[in-house]
Amino acid sequence: MSPLRAPAAARTDMTFHQMLERIRYEGAYPTRERAEVVARAVLEALGRQLTGDERVDLAACLPAEAALLLTSQIPDNRPLTGWGFVKDLAARTGGTPATTRWDTGAVLAAVGHLAGPGLLDRILAQLPSGYALLFGRPELIQAA
């Protein structure tokens, strides 16, 4: 296995309940139930965008319930930009783009923490532009 393809250090010591509490805190949601609704929608949407080893490695880093949500979705054959991801999720959930962007950031901050920087770099390299901001990272663009 090459150093670039080394599996991420699993951080599955976090339970799904703990992950939801982190999302609840990040998103300032009033209840764990609201955090769970948001987590389910965002994880399923992310599962429609990720493929290959990054999908498998991310699932291995998540609590079992979160991993099942991520992997229960068939990857879409039309990759969405970060903004397209938010708009698609807003349409599916009936939310506004602004609240959906907030929800996405709250969930993906927790996902990024569990993935760790190495795997998150690989995930961002696979996805189209705009996802770094959703994971709470600056979006670096090369000059033309």
Coordinates of C-alpha atoms in Angstrom, one line a residue:
M1 CA 0.0 0.0 0.0
S2 CA 1.5 3.3 -1.0
P3 CA 1.9 6.1 1.6
L4 CA -0.7 8.2 -0.4
R5 CA -3.3 5.3 0.0
A6 CA -2.6 4.5 3.6
P7 CA -5.9 4.1 5.5
A8 CA -7.0 6.9 7.7
A9 CA -6.5 6.5 11.4
A10 CA -9.9 5.3 12.6
R11 CA -11.6 7.6 15.1
T12 CA -14.6 5.4 15.6
D13 CA -14.2 5.8 19.4
M14 CA -17.0 8.4 19.0
T15 CA -20.5 7.0 19.3
F16 CA -23.3 8.2 17.0
H17 CA -24.9 9.9 20.0
Q18 CA -21.6 11.8 20.7
M19 CA -21.4 12.7 17.0
L20 CA -24.9 14.1 17.2
E21 CA -24.1 16.1 20.3
R22 CA -21.1 17.6 18.4
I23 CA -23.3 18.5 15.5
R24 CA -25.9 19.9 17.9
Y25 CA -23.2 22.1 19.4
E26 CA -21.7 23.2 16.0
G27 CA -25.1 23.9 14.5
A28 CA -26.6 25.5 17.7
Y29 CA -29.6 23.2 17.4
P30 CA -32.1 23.1 20.3
T31 CA -32.4 19.3 20.4
R32 CA -30.5 16.2 19.6
E33 CA -33.4 15.1 17.4
R34 CA -33.0 18.2 15.2
A35 CA -29.3 17.5 14.9
E36 CA -30.1 13.9 13.9
V37 CA -32.5 15.0 11.1
V38 CA -29.8 17.3 9.7
A39 CA -27.1 14.7 10.1
R40 CA -29.1 12.0 8.3
A41 CA -29.8 14.3 5.3
V42 CA -26.3 15.6 4.9
L43 CA -24.6 12.2 5.3
E44 CA -27.0 10.7 2.7
A45 CA -26.3 13.5 0.4
L46 CA -22.5 13.1 0.9
G47 CA -22.9 9.4 0.2
R48 CA -24.3 10.4 -3.2
Q49 CA -21.1 12.3 -4.0
L50 CA -18.3 10.2 -2.7
T51 CA -16.9 7.1 -4.5
G52 CA -14.0 4.7 -4.2
D53 CA -11.5 4.4 -1.5
E54 CA -12.4 7.7 0.0
R55 CA -16.0 6.6 0.6
V56 CA -14.8 3.3 2.2
D57 CA -12.2 5.0 4.4
L58 CA -14.6 7.7 5.5
A59 CA -17.2 5.1 6.4
A60 CA -14.6 3.3 8.5
C61 CA -13.9 6.5 10.5
L62 CA -17.6 7.2 11.3
P63 CA -19.8 5.6 14.0
A64 CA -21.7 2.6 12.6
E65 CA -25.0 4.5 12.2
A66 CA -23.4 7.3 10.4
A67 CA -21.4 5.0 8.1
L68 CA -24.7 3.2 7.2
L69 CA -26.3 6.5 6.2
L70 CA -23.3 7.4 4.1
T71 CA -23.0 4.1 2.3
S72 CA -26.8 3.5 1.9
Q73 CA -26.8 5.9 -1.1
I74 CA -25.7 5.0 -4.6
P75 CA -23.2 7.5 -5.8
D76 CA -24.6 10.0 -8.4
N77 CA -23.1 9.9 -11.8
R78 CA -23.2 13.8 -11.9
P79 CA -20.9 15.2 -9.4
L80 CA -22.1 18.5 -7.8
T81 CA -20.0 21.5 -6.9
G82 CA -20.2 22.5 -3.2
W83 CA -22.9 25.1 -4.0
G84 CA -24.8 22.5 -6.2
F85 CA -24.6 20.1 -3.2
V86 CA -26.2 22.7 -1.0
K87 CA -28.9 23.6 -3.5
D88 CA -29.7 19.9 -4.2
L89 CA -30.0 19.2 -0.5
A90 CA -32.2 22.2 0.1
A91 CA -34.5 21.1 -2.7
R92 CA -34.7 17.5 -1.2
T93 CA -35.3 18.7 2.3
G94 CA -37.5 21.7 1.7
G95 CA -35.0 24.0 3.4
T96 CA -33.6 27.4 2.2
P97 CA -30.1 27.5 0.7
A98 CA -29.0 29.6 3.7
T99 CA -30.2 27.1 6.4
T100 CA -29.1 24.1 4.4
R101 CA -25.6 25.7 4.1
W102 CA -25.6 26.1 7.9
D103 CA -26.7 22.5 8.4
T104 CA -24.2 21.2 5.9
G105 CA -21.3 23.0 7.7
A106 CA -22.4 21.7 11.1
V107 CA -22.4 18.1 10.0
L108 CA -19.3 18.2 7.8
A109 CA -17.3 19.9 10.5
A110 CA -17.9 16.7 12.7
V111 CA -17.3 14.4 9.7
G112 CA -14.0 16.2 8.9
H113 CA -12.9 15.9 12.6
L114 CA -13.5 12.1 12.4
A115 CA -11.8 11.8 9.1
G116 CA -8.7 13.6 10.1
P117 CA -6.6 15.9 7.9
G118 CA -5.1 13.2 5.6
L119 CA -8.4 11.6 4.6
L120 CA -10.1 15.0 4.4
D121 CA -7.4 16.1 1.9
R122 CA -8.1 13.0 -0.3
I123 CA -11.9 13.6 -0.1
L124 CA -11.6 17.2 -1.1
A125 CA -9.3 16.2 -4.0
Q126 CA -12.0 13.9 -5.3
L127 CA -14.9 16.3 -5.0
P128 CA -15.5 19.3 -7.3
S129 CA -14.8 22.8 -6.1
G130 CA -16.7 24.3 -3.2
Y131 CA -16.5 21.5 -0.7
A132 CA -13.6 22.8 1.3
L133 CA -15.7 25.7 2.7
L134 CA -18.4 23.2 3.6
F135 CA -15.9 21.3 5.7
G136 CA -14.7 24.5 7.4
R137 CA -11.5 24.8 5.4
P138 CA -10.4 27.7 3.2
E139 CA -11.0 27.1 -0.5
L140 CA -7.6 27.5 -2.2
I141 CA -7.8 28.3 -5.9
Q142 CA -4.7 28.2 -8.2
A143 CA -4.1 31.3 -10.3
A144 CA -4.7 30.7 -14.0

